[in-house]
Amino acid sequence: MRLCASLLTILPLTVAAEQQKPLGENVQSWFDKAKSYIPNAASAPVASTAAKAAASNVVPLTKDNWQSVLTPSTTDPFEGPESWMVFFSGGNKTCYGKCTELEQAWNESAALMATDPSSPKLAYVNCDSQPVLCATLAAGPPTIWHIQLPVVQADQSKPATTIRIIGLNTTTTTARDIVKIHTERTYEKLPVYEGALHPFDGWVAKSGLLTPFGYAMYAFANVPSWAFMIVISMFSRYIMSRRMGGPQQQVNRAQQSAPLGGAPPANEPMR
């Protein structure tokens, strides 16, 4: 009876303490408790559902469509820049098999942002299946590019395209972290990407050399190491032969350095 009386005395105090907590802490506490009761076997259907939702909300980019996709969908200059989030992932070749959990987190975040009308548009690049595109953009996994595509102004001028590159941790990044890029504008803490290889405003792109550059970098990355050794060996031999003066000059030097006298010619009689 004493134990029951003590419990009855403590219960109102506990309820009052819970009511004093912020709503966000209570929701998070309830979410964590509910999550602890869900068996691990349920994660596979959740991941499958998130992948299906992401497939309908995320545009896959290729070397053939990326320029047409990453274009503002409006011509109204008063609507401001159009925001995109592009996830660069890969498989065993480009991400060394470490992007599986990140892809699940991306799918979950895409499903969440699909319910937010203010969320940016989403795109996805697999650098294993699109190596030329990743070489063209000088991009690699695992990263997310936050892009703000400007709209052509009334005077036909076009502001700069803003790109910020968010690096992802293959073990700690969660769907909540990816959503925060939009909801908390965490991308603003990073510097704006600038330089010659900027895919929209760099001099390589403006010179029309971006695609040839991508193919050249892709070919260079796929040259086997032994081919480099052969080229270096041939080049070093060429330099050494130039320094020695070539085969004919080597013969002349050998004749000049021969001692005087020696055996007489074969047709000259012996004295």
Short mmCIF file of C-alpha atoms in Angstrom, two decimals:
data_model
loop_
_atom_site.label_atom_id
_atom_site.label_comp_id
_atom_site.label_asym_id
_atom_site.label_seq_id
_atom_site.Cartn_x
_atom_site.Cartn_y
_atom_site.Cartn_z
CA MET A 1 0.00 0.00 0.00
CA ARG A 2 2.83 2.36 0.79
CA LEU A 3 4.37 1.69 -2.68
CA CYS A 4 1.07 2.48 -4.41
CA ALA A 5 0.72 5.66 -2.39
CA SER A 6 4.25 6.72 -3.38
CA LEU A 7 3.51 6.06 -7.05
CA LEU A 8 0.33 8.07 -6.86
CA THR A 9 2.29 10.92 -5.32
CA ILE A 10 5.04 10.87 -7.98
CA LEU A 11 2.72 10.43 -11.01
CA PRO A 12 1.32 14.00 -11.04
CA LEU A 13 4.83 15.42 -10.73
CA THR A 14 5.98 13.33 -13.71
CA VAL A 15 3.06 14.46 -15.83
CA ALA A 16 3.71 18.09 -14.92
CA ALA A 17 7.37 17.74 -15.85
CA GLU A 18 6.45 16.23 -19.20
CA GLN A 19 4.05 19.10 -19.88
CA GLN A 20 6.85 21.61 -19.27
CA LYS A 21 9.05 20.08 -22.00
CA PRO A 22 8.96 21.68 -25.43
CA LEU A 23 6.71 19.99 -27.94
CA GLY A 24 9.65 19.15 -30.20
CA GLU A 25 11.39 17.19 -27.44
CA ASN A 26 8.22 15.27 -26.65
CA VAL A 27 7.67 14.38 -30.31
CA GLN A 28 11.27 13.26 -30.68
CA SER A 29 10.98 11.17 -27.50
CA TRP A 30 7.77 9.52 -28.72
CA PHE A 31 9.36 8.90 -32.13
CA ASP A 32 12.41 7.24 -30.58
CA LYS A 33 10.24 5.05 -28.36
CA ALA A 34 8.07 3.99 -31.28
CA LYS A 35 11.14 3.28 -33.36
CA SER A 36 12.54 1.01 -30.67
CA TYR A 37 9.46 -1.22 -30.91
CA ILE A 38 9.75 -1.66 -34.69
CA PRO A 39 11.67 -4.80 -35.64
CA ASN A 40 14.67 -4.49 -37.93
CA ALA A 41 12.93 -6.62 -40.54
CA ALA A 42 10.61 -3.70 -41.26
CA SER A 43 13.45 -1.57 -42.62
CA ALA A 44 13.43 -3.35 -45.99
CA PRO A 45 9.78 -2.47 -46.85
CA VAL A 46 10.39 1.11 -45.68
CA ALA A 47 13.47 1.40 -47.90
CA SER A 48 11.54 -0.05 -50.83
CA THR A 49 8.68 2.40 -50.34
CA ALA A 50 11.11 5.33 -50.08
CA ALA A 51 12.87 4.22 -53.26
CA LYS A 52 9.56 4.11 -55.14
CA ALA A 53 8.61 7.56 -53.86
CA ALA A 54 12.03 8.94 -54.80
CA ALA A 55 11.82 7.45 -58.29
CA SER A 56 8.74 9.55 -59.01
CA ASN A 57 10.27 12.70 -57.54
CA VAL A 58 13.90 12.51 -58.69
CA VAL A 59 15.13 13.09 -62.26
CA PRO A 60 18.03 10.86 -63.36
CA LEU A 61 20.68 12.86 -65.20
CA THR A 62 22.72 11.56 -68.14
CA LYS A 63 25.34 13.07 -70.42
CA ASP A 64 22.59 13.59 -73.00
CA ASN A 65 19.88 15.25 -70.91
CA TRP A 66 21.58 17.17 -68.11
CA GLN A 67 21.70 20.50 -69.93
CA SER A 68 18.03 20.35 -70.89
CA VAL A 69 16.95 19.21 -67.42
CA LEU A 70 18.98 21.78 -65.46
CA THR A 71 17.18 24.68 -67.08
CA PRO A 72 14.70 27.03 -65.36
CA SER A 73 11.14 25.89 -65.97
CA THR A 74 9.91 29.48 -66.02
CA THR A 75 10.76 32.61 -67.98
CA ASP A 76 9.29 35.01 -65.44
CA PRO A 77 12.20 37.04 -64.00
CA PHE A 78 10.16 37.89 -60.90
CA GLU A 79 10.00 34.28 -59.76
CA GLY A 80 13.68 34.27 -58.89
CA PRO A 81 16.20 31.45 -59.28
CA GLU A 82 15.06 27.83 -59.45
CA SER A 83 16.68 25.58 -56.86
CA TRP A 84 17.94 22.06 -57.51
CA MET A 85 19.62 19.43 -55.37
CA VAL A 86 21.67 16.92 -57.35
CA PHE A 87 22.92 13.79 -55.59
CA PHE A 88 26.10 12.25 -57.02
CA SER A 89 26.39 8.60 -56.06
CA GLY A 90 28.19 5.56 -57.40
CA GLY A 91 28.89 1.88 -57.06
CA ASN A 92 32.01 -0.17 -56.47
CA LYS A 93 34.08 1.72 -59.02
CA THR A 94 33.51 5.35 -58.05
CA CYS A 95 32.18 5.12 -54.49
CA TYR A 96 33.97 1.91 -53.52
CA GLY A 97 30.71 0.28 -52.44
CA LYS A 98 30.14 2.80 -49.62
CA CYS A 99 27.15 4.70 -51.04
CA THR A 100 24.44 2.12 -50.30
CA GLU A 101 23.32 3.67 -47.01
CA LEU A 102 23.56 7.16 -48.49
CA GLU A 103 21.27 6.17 -51.35
CA GLN A 104 18.71 4.91 -48.83
CA ALA A 105 18.99 8.19 -46.90
CA TRP A 106 18.59 10.13 -50.17
CA ASN A 107 15.47 8.16 -51.09
CA GLU A 108 13.94 8.80 -47.67
CA SER A 109 14.73 12.52 -47.86
CA ALA A 110 13.28 12.70 -51.38
CA ALA A 111 10.06 11.13 -50.14
CA LEU A 112 9.88 13.69 -47.32
CA MET A 113 10.63 16.70 -49.54
CA ALA A 114 8.00 15.56 -52.03
CA THR A 115 5.36 16.71 -49.53
CA ASP A 116 6.89 20.21 -49.29
CA PRO A 117 5.83 22.54 -52.12
CA SER A 118 8.79 24.84 -51.42
CA SER A 119 11.40 22.10 -51.69
CA PRO A 120 13.93 22.23 -54.54
CA LYS A 121 13.78 19.99 -57.55
CA LEU A 122 15.79 16.79 -57.19
CA ALA A 123 18.13 14.97 -59.55
CA TYR A 124 20.40 11.95 -59.30
CA VAL A 125 23.66 10.93 -61.01
CA ASN A 126 25.32 7.51 -60.76
CA CYS A 127 28.96 8.06 -61.66
CA ASP A 128 29.43 4.34 -62.35
CA SER A 129 26.87 4.39 -65.15
CA GLN A 130 27.51 8.03 -66.18
CA PRO A 131 31.30 8.42 -66.02
CA VAL A 132 31.47 10.93 -68.88
CA LEU A 133 28.91 13.20 -67.20
CA CYS A 134 30.79 13.12 -63.89
CA ALA A 135 34.03 13.90 -65.74
CA THR A 136 32.32 16.73 -67.63
CA LEU A 137 31.02 18.29 -64.42
CA ALA A 138 34.23 17.47 -62.51
CA ALA A 139 31.99 15.89 -59.88
CA GLY A 140 32.35 12.77 -57.79
CA PRO A 141 30.48 10.85 -55.12
CA PRO A 142 29.33 11.16 -52.48
CA THR A 143 28.23 14.78 -52.81
CA ILE A 144 25.11 16.89 -53.22
CA TRP A 145 25.19 19.95 -55.45
CA HIS A 146 22.80 22.72 -54.46
CA ILE A 147 22.22 24.71 -57.65
CA GLN A 148 20.27 27.92 -58.10
CA LEU A 149 19.44 28.41 -61.77
CA PRO A 150 18.79 32.06 -62.60
CA VAL A 151 16.07 33.28 -64.93
CA VAL A 152 16.90 35.57 -67.83
CA GLN A 153 16.02 39.14 -66.85
CA ALA A 154 13.89 41.60 -68.78
CA ASP A 155 17.03 43.22 -70.26
CA GLN A 156 18.16 39.78 -71.49
CA SER A 157 20.95 39.64 -68.93
CA LYS A 158 21.46 36.43 -66.96
CA PRO A 159 22.80 36.35 -63.41
CA ALA A 160 25.41 33.82 -62.41
CA THR A 161 24.40 30.25 -61.61
CA THR A 162 25.11 29.55 -57.96
CA ILE A 163 26.56 26.14 -57.07
CA ARG A 164 27.47 24.93 -53.61
CA ILE A 165 28.92 21.44 -53.10
CA ILE A 166 27.97 19.55 -49.94
CA GLY A 167 30.19 16.62 -49.04
CA LEU A 168 28.47 13.62 -47.45
CA ASN A 169 29.77 11.23 -44.83
CA THR A 170 29.17 7.63 -45.91
CA THR A 171 28.56 6.44 -42.34
CA THR A 172 26.88 9.30 -40.47
CA THR A 173 24.77 11.24 -42.99
CA THR A 174 21.04 10.62 -42.50
CA ALA A 175 17.87 11.60 -44.33
CA ARG A 176 17.32 14.31 -41.74
CA ASP A 177 20.73 15.85 -42.56
CA ILE A 178 19.85 15.92 -46.26
CA VAL A 179 16.46 17.53 -45.60
CA LYS A 180 18.16 20.20 -43.46
CA ILE A 181 20.07 21.35 -46.54
CA HIS A 182 16.72 22.76 -47.68
CA THR A 183 14.77 23.43 -44.49
CA GLU A 184 17.62 25.04 -42.54
CA ARG A 185 19.50 26.32 -45.61
CA THR A 186 22.71 24.74 -44.40
CA TYR A 187 24.15 25.08 -47.91
CA GLU A 188 24.57 28.80 -47.30
CA LYS A 189 27.43 28.03 -44.91
CA LEU A 190 29.51 26.75 -47.83
CA PRO A 191 31.38 28.86 -50.40
CA VAL A 192 30.03 29.34 -53.89
CA TYR A 193 31.79 27.17 -56.48
CA GLU A 194 33.67 29.24 -59.04
CA GLY A 195 36.38 28.57 -61.56
CA ALA A 196 37.16 27.60 -65.12
CA LEU A 197 35.32 24.28 -64.84
CA HIS A 198 32.04 25.78 -63.64
CA PRO A 199 29.53 23.87 -65.82
CA PHE A 200 27.43 26.96 -66.54
CA ASP A 201 29.61 30.06 -66.16
CA GLY A 202 33.22 28.83 -66.48
CA TRP A 203 35.27 29.76 -69.55
CA VAL A 204 35.44 26.09 -70.59
CA ALA A 205 31.64 25.94 -70.78
CA LYS A 206 31.36 29.33 -72.47
CA SER A 207 33.93 28.25 -75.05
CA GLY A 208 31.87 25.17 -75.92
CA LEU A 209 34.63 22.85 -74.71
CA LEU A 210 32.88 21.31 -71.72
CA THR A 211 31.78 18.11 -73.47
CA PRO A 212 35.14 17.51 -75.22
CA PHE A 213 36.83 18.17 -71.89
CA GLY A 214 34.62 15.53 -70.25
CA TYR A 215 35.47 12.92 -72.87
CA ALA A 216 39.18 13.76 -72.64
CA MET A 217 39.19 13.42 -68.85
CA TYR A 218 37.24 10.17 -69.08
CA ALA A 219 39.74 8.76 -71.59
CA PHE A 220 42.69 9.94 -69.50
CA ALA A 221 41.27 8.30 -66.38
CA ASN A 222 40.89 4.98 -68.19
CA VAL A 223 44.41 4.80 -69.63
CA PRO A 224 46.19 1.84 -67.98
CA SER A 225 49.25 2.58 -65.88
CA TRP A 226 51.54 0.48 -68.09
CA ALA A 227 50.76 2.74 -71.05
CA PHE A 228 52.08 5.72 -69.09
CA MET A 229 55.28 3.79 -68.34
CA ILE A 230 55.82 3.04 -72.03
CA VAL A 231 55.31 6.69 -73.00
CA ILE A 232 57.67 7.87 -70.27
CA SER A 233 60.31 5.32 -71.34
CA MET A 234 60.13 6.36 -75.01
CA PHE A 235 60.26 10.03 -74.08
CA SER A 236 63.30 9.54 -71.85
CA ARG A 237 65.10 7.60 -74.61
CA TYR A 238 64.37 10.42 -77.05
CA ILE A 239 65.75 13.03 -74.65
CA MET A 240 68.91 11.01 -74.03
CA SER A 241 69.52 10.47 -77.75
CA ARG A 242 69.11 14.21 -78.37
CA ARG A 243 71.53 14.98 -75.60
CA MET A 244 74.11 12.53 -77.00
CA GLY A 245 73.76 14.07 -80.48
CA GLY A 246 72.17 11.17 -82.42
CA PRO A 247 73.70 7.97 -83.90
CA GLN A 248 75.82 9.64 -86.64
CA GLN A 249 77.40 12.11 -84.26
CA GLN A 250 78.20 9.27 -81.89
CA VAL A 251 80.12 7.50 -84.74
CA ASN A 252 82.02 10.69 -85.54
CA ARG A 253 82.97 11.15 -81.93
CA ALA A 254 84.17 7.56 -81.75
CA GLN A 255 86.41 8.07 -84.84
CA GLN A 256 87.82 11.29 -83.49
CA SER A 257 88.68 9.69 -80.19
CA ALA A 258 90.47 6.67 -81.84
CA PRO A 259 94.29 6.56 -81.24
CA LEU A 260 96.69 7.58 -84.07
CA GLY A 261 98.47 4.87 -86.07
CA GLY A 262 97.09 1.39 -85.71
CA ALA A 263 97.00 -1.44 -88.26
CA PRO A 264 97.55 -0.49 -91.95
CA PRO A 265 94.78 -0.93 -94.45
CA ALA A 266 94.32 -4.35 -95.99
CA ASN A 267 95.49 -3.31 -99.52
CA GLU A 268 98.68 -1.58 -98.31
CA PRO A 269 101.88 -3.79 -98.51
CA MET A 270 103.78 -4.49 -95.38
CA ARG A 271 107.26 -2.88 -95.13
#
